[in-house]
Short mmCIF file of C-alpha atoms in Angstrom, two decimals:
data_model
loop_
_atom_site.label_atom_id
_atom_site.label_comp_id
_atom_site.label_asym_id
_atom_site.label_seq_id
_atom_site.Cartn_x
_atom_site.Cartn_y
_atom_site.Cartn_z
CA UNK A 28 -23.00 -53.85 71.62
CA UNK A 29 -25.37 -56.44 72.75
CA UNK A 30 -28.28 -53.68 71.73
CA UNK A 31 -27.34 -52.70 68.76
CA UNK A 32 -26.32 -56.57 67.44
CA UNK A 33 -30.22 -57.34 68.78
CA UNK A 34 -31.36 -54.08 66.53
CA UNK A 35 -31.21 -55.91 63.27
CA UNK A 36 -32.88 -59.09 64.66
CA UNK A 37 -36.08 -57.04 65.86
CA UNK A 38 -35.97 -55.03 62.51
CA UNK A 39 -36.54 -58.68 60.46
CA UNK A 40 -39.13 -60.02 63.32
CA UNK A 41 -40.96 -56.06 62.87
CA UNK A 42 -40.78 -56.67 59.25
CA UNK A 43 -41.88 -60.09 58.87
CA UNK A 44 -45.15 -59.26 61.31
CA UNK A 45 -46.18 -56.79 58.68
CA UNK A 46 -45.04 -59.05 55.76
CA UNK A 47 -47.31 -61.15 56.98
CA UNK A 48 -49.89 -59.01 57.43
CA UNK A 49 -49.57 -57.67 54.28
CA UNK A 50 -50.14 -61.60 52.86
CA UNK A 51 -53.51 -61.57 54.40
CA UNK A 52 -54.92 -58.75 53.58
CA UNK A 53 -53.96 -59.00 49.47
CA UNK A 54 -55.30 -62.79 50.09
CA UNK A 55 -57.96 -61.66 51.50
CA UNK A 56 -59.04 -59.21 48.68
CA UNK A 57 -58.94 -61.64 46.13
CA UNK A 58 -61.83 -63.55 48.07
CA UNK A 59 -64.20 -60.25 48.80
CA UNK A 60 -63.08 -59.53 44.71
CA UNK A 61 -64.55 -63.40 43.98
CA UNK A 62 -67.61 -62.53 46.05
CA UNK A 63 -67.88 -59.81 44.27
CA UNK A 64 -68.15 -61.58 41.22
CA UNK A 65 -70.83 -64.09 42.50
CA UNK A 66 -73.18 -60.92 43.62
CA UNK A 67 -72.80 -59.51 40.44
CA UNK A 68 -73.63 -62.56 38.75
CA UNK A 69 -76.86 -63.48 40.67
CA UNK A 70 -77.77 -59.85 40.80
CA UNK A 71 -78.03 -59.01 37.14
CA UNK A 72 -78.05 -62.90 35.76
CA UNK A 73 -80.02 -64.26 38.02
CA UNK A 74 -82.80 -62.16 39.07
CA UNK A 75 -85.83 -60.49 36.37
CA UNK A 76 -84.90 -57.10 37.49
CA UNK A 77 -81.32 -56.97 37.40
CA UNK A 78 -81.58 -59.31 33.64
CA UNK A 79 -83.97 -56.50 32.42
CA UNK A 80 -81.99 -53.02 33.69
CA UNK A 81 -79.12 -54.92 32.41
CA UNK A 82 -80.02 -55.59 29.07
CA UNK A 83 -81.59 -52.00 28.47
CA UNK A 84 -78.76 -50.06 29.32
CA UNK A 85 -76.93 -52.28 26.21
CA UNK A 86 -79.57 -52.06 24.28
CA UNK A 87 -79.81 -48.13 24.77
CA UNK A 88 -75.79 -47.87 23.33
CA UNK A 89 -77.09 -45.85 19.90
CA UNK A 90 -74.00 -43.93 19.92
CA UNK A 91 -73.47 -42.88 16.38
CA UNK A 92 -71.67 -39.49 16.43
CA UNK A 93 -68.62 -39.84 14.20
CA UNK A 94 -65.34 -39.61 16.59
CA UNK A 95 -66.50 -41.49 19.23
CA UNK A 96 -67.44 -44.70 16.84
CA UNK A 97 -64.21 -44.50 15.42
CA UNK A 98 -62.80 -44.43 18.99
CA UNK A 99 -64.49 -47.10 20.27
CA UNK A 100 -64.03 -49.35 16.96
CA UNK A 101 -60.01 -48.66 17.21
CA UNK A 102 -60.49 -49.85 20.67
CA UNK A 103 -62.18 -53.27 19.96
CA UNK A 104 -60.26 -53.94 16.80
CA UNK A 105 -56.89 -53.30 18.59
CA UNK A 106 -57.27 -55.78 21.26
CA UNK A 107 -56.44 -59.18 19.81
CA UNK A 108 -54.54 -62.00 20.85
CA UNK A 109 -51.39 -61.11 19.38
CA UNK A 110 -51.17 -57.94 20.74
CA UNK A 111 -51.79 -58.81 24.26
CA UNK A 112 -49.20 -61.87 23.98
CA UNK A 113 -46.64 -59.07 22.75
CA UNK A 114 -47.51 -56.66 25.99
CA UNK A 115 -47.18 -60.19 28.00
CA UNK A 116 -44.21 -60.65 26.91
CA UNK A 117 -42.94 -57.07 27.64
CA UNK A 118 -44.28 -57.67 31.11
CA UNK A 119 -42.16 -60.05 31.94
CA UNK A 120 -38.55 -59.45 29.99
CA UNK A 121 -39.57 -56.28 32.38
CA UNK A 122 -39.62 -58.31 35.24
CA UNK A 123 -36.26 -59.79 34.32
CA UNK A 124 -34.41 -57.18 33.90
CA UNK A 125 -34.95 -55.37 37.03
CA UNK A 126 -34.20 -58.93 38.48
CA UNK A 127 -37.17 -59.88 39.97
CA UNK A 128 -38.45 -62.96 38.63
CA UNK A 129 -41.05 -63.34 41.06
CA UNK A 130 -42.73 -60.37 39.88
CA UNK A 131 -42.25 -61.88 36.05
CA UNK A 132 -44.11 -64.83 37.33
CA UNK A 133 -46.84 -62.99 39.12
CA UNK A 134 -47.31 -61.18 35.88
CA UNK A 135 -47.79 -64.42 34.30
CA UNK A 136 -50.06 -65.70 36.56
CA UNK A 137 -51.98 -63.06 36.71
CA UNK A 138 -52.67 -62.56 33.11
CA UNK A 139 -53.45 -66.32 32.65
CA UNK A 140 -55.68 -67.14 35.72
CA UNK A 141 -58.16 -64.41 34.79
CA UNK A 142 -58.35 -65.04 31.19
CA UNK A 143 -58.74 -69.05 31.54
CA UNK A 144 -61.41 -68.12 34.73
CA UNK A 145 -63.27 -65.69 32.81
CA UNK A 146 -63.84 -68.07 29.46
CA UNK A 147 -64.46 -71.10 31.76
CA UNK A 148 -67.25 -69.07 33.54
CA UNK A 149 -68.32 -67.92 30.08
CA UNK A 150 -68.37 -71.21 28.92
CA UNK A 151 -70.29 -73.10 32.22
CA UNK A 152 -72.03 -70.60 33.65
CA UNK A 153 -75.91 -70.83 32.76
CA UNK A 154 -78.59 -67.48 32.01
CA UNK A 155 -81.97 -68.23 32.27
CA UNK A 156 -84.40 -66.24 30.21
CA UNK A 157 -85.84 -63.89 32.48
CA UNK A 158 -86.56 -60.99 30.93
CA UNK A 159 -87.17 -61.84 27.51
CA UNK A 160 -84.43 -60.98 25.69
CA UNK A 161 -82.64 -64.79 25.02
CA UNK A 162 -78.90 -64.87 24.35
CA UNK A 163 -76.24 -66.83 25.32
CA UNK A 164 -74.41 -66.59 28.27
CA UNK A 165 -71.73 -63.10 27.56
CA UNK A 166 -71.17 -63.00 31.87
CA UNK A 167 -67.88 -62.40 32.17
CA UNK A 168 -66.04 -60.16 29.78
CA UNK A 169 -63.37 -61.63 27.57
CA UNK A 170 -62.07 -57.99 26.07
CA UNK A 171 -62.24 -56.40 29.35
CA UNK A 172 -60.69 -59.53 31.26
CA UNK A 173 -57.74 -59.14 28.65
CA UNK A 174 -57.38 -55.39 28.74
CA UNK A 175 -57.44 -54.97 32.58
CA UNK A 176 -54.94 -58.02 32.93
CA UNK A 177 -52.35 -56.48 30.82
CA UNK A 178 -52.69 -53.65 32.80
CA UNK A 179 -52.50 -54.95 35.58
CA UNK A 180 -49.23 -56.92 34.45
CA UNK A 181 -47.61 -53.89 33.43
CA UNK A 182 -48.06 -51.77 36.58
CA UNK A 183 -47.36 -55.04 38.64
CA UNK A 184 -43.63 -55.30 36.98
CA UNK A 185 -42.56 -51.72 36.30
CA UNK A 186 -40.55 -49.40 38.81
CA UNK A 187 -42.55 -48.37 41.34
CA UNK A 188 -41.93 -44.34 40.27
CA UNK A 189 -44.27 -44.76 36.84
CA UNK A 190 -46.79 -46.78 38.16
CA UNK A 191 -48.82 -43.77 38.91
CA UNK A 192 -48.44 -43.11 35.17
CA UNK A 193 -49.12 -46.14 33.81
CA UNK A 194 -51.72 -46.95 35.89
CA UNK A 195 -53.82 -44.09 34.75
CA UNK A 196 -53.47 -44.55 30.97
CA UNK A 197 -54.36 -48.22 31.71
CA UNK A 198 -57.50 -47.34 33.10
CA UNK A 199 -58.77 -45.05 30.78
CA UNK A 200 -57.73 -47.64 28.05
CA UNK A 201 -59.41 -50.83 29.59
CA UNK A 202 -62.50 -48.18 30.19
CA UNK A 203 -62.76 -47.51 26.74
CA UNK A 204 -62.61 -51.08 25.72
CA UNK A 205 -65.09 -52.18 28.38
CA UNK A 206 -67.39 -49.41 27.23
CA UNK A 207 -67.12 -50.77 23.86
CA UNK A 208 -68.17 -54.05 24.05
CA UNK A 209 -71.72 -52.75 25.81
CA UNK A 210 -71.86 -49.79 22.79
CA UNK A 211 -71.54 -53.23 20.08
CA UNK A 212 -73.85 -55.18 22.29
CA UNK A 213 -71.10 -57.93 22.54
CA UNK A 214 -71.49 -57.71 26.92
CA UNK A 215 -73.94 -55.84 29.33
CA UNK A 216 -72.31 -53.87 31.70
CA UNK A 217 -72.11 -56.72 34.32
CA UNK A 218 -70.25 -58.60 32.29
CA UNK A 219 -67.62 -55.69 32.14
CA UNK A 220 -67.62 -55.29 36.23
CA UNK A 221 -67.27 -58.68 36.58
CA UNK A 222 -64.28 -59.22 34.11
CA UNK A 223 -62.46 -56.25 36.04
CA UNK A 224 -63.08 -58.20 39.41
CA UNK A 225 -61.81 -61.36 38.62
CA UNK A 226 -58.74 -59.44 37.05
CA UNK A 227 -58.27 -58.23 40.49
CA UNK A 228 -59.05 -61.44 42.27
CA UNK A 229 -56.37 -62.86 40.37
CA UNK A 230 -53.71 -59.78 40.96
CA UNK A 231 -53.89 -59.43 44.65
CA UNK A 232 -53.09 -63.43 44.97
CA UNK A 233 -50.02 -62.62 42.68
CA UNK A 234 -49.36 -60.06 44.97
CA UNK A 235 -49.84 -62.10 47.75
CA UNK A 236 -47.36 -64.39 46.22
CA UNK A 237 -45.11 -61.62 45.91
CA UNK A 238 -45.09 -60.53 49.43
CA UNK A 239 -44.71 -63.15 50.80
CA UNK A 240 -41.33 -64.69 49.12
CA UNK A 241 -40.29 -60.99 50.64
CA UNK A 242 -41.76 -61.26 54.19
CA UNK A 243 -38.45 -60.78 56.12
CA UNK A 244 -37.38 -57.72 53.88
CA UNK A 245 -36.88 -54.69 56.35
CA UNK A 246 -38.42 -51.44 55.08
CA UNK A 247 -41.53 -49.14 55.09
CA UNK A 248 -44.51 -49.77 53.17
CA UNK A 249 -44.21 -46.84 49.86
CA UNK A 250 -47.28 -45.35 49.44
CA UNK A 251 -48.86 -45.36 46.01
CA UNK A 252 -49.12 -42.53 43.59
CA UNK A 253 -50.98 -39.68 45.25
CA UNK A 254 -52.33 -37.83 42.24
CA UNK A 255 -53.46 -41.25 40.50
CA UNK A 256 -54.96 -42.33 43.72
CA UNK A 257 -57.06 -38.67 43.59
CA UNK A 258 -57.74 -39.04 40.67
CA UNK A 259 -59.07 -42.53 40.40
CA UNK A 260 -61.16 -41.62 44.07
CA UNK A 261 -62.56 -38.14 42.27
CA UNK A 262 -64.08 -40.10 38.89
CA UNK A 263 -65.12 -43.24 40.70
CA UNK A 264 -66.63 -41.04 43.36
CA UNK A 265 -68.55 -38.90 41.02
CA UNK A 266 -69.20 -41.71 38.32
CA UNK A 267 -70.46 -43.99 40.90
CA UNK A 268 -73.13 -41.42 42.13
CA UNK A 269 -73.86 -40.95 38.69
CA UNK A 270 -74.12 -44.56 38.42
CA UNK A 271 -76.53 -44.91 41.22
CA UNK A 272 -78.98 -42.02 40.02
CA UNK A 273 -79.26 -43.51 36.51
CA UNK A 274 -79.74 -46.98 37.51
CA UNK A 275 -82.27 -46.25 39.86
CA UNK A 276 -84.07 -44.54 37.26
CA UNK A 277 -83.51 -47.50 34.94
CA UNK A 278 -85.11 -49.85 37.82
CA UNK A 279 -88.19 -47.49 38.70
CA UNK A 280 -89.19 -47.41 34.50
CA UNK A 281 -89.11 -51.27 34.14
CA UNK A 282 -90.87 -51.87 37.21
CA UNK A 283 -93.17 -48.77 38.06
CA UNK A 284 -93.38 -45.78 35.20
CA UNK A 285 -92.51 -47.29 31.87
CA UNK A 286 -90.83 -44.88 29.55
CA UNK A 287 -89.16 -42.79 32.29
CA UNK A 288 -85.72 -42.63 31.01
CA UNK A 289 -84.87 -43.04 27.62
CA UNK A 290 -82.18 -45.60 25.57
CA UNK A 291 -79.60 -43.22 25.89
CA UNK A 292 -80.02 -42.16 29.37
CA UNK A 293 -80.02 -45.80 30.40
CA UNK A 294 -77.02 -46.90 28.51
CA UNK A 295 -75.13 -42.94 30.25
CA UNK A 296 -76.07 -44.99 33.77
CA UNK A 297 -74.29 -47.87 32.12
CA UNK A 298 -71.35 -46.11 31.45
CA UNK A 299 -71.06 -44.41 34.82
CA UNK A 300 -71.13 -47.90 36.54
CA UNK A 301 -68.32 -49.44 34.43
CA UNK A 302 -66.56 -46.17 35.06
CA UNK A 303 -66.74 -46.25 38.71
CA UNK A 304 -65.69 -50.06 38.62
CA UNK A 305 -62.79 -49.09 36.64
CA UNK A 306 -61.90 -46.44 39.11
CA UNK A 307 -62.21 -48.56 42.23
CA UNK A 308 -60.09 -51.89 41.01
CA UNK A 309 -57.54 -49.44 39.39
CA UNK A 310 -57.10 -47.92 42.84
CA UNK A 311 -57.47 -50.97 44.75
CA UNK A 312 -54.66 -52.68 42.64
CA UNK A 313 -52.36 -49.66 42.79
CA UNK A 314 -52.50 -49.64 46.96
CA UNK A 315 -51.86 -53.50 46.80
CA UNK A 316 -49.30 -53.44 44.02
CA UNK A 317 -46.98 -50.60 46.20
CA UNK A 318 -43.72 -52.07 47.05
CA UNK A 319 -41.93 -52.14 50.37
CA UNK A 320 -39.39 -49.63 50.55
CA UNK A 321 -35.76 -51.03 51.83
CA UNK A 322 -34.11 -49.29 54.58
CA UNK A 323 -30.39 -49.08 55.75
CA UNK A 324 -29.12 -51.08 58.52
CA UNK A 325 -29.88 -47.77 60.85
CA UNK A 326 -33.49 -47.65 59.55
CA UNK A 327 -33.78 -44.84 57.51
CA UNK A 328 -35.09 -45.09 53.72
CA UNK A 329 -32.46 -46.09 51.31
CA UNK A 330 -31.82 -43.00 48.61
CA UNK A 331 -33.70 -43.57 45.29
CA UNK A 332 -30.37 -43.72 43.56
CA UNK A 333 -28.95 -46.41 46.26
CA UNK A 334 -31.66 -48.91 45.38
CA UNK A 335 -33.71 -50.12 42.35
CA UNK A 336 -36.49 -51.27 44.56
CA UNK A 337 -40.11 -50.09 44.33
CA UNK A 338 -39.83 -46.28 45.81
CA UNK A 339 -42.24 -44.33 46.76
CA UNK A 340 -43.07 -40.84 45.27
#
């Protein structure tokens, strides 16, 4: 009796140690995500180089076949503040009606931390002139800070079985909108990545929030959507090399062989990068955003149909 009334007990102190664990390590993403956004910033803001590869791959965004400007337009015109207020608000009567406030808050948070960040940095953050191409300050985002929030939001709230789903039709979504404001020279492609990292800086705090008003919960950590989780590793893998190549090329023709790659070829490197980025915080957030699975008093899963917690697939 005595060992299996102490049973339960070492089940909560087991799942606490990992709950706590688990506060740490989302905490601690959000500050590699924020240092991530200070590289990118001195990198391609603050350095002659980076300002001039930068502003060529925008500048190289003379897209004009027929479908894809209609595409992209749709995109832009179709993210405005009323519509991402509406998908707010879905987020979190979501959140309330699977009973879990704290992931309604989260939501919240998360949507409004990274929006208010990104326009403050917008707003205070200075761009010196160094390749000679002056324009105000565009570094971070807005559209993609918006797009990628609401994303985030919605995968953050809904049952863990569709976040797979969701997941991937938010990411090619916020791509197309981050690809779009580089194709109508509103934002250079750092701007984009650095939008989609504070977005992420902001979620895994919220999910560090999360977790840890659910640090004694027994269970097993789910495991996120396999497929999406391929997927997003295949195209960020690929687009990322991609990236790399074109970039490079970009580099060697400002600074060594002018004229080496052309407008087009520059602003394809461009796309790559934001594409990659896209891949990698999408994937990131859906590991982070995985629930903890509950688990009878014996220790074995809970049936899907015996629990409306986050289950794994």
């Amino acid at each position: 009796m005595t060992a299996l009334a102490s049973r339960p007990v070492q089940q909560e102190k087991a799942a606490a140690g990992r709950g706590v664990t688990h506060v740490f390590a989302h905490a601690f993403v959000s500050v590699l995500a924020v240092a991530g956004v200070a590289l990118v910033y001195y990198a391609c803001v603050r350095t002659p180089l980076g300002q001039s590869v930068d502003t060529l791959v925008m500048r190289g965004a003379d897209v004009h076949h027929p479908r894809v400007v209609q595409v992209l337009d749709r995109a832009l015109n179709g993210t405005t503040l009323v519509s991402l207020v509406a998908v707010c608000l879905v987020a979190a009567t979501i959140g309330v009606i699977r009973r879990r406030a704290d992931l309604a808050i989260a939501a919240a948070v998360l949507v409004l931390g990274a929006n208010a960040s990104t326009q403050l940095l917008k707003n205070r953050l200075p761009r010196p002139d160094l390749d000679g191409f002056p324009a105000p300050n565009s570094f971070p985002s807005g559209h993609t800070t918006a797009a990628a929030s609401v994303a985030f939001a919605l995968i953050l709230v809904l049952p863990f079985a569709i976040r797979g789903t969701v997941a991937l039709a938010g990411a090619a979504y916020v791509t197309v909108i981050a690809i779009a404001t580089v194709w109508a020279e509103w934002h250079r492609p750092s701007d984009t990545i650095a939008g989609l990292l504070i977005v992420l800086a902001w979620a895994a705090l919220a999910s560090a929030f999360v977790r840890a008003r659910r640090v004694r919960i027994t269970g097993v950590t789910a495991r996120p959507n396999r497929k999406a989780m391929l997927l997003f590793t295949v195209v960020g893998a690929f687009s990322a090399a991609a990236a790399l190549l074109g970039l490079g090329a970009v580099a060697i023709s400002e600074r060594l062989v002018p004229d080496l790659v052309s407008g087009r070829v520059a602003f394809a490197a461009g796309v790559a990068a934001v594409t990659a980025s896209v891949a990698a915080v999408f994937a990131i957030w859906v590991r982070l955003a995985a629930g903890d699975q509950p688990s009878s008093p014996g220790g074995s899963p809970v049936p899907a149909s015996a629990s409306s917690a986050p289950l794994s697939d």
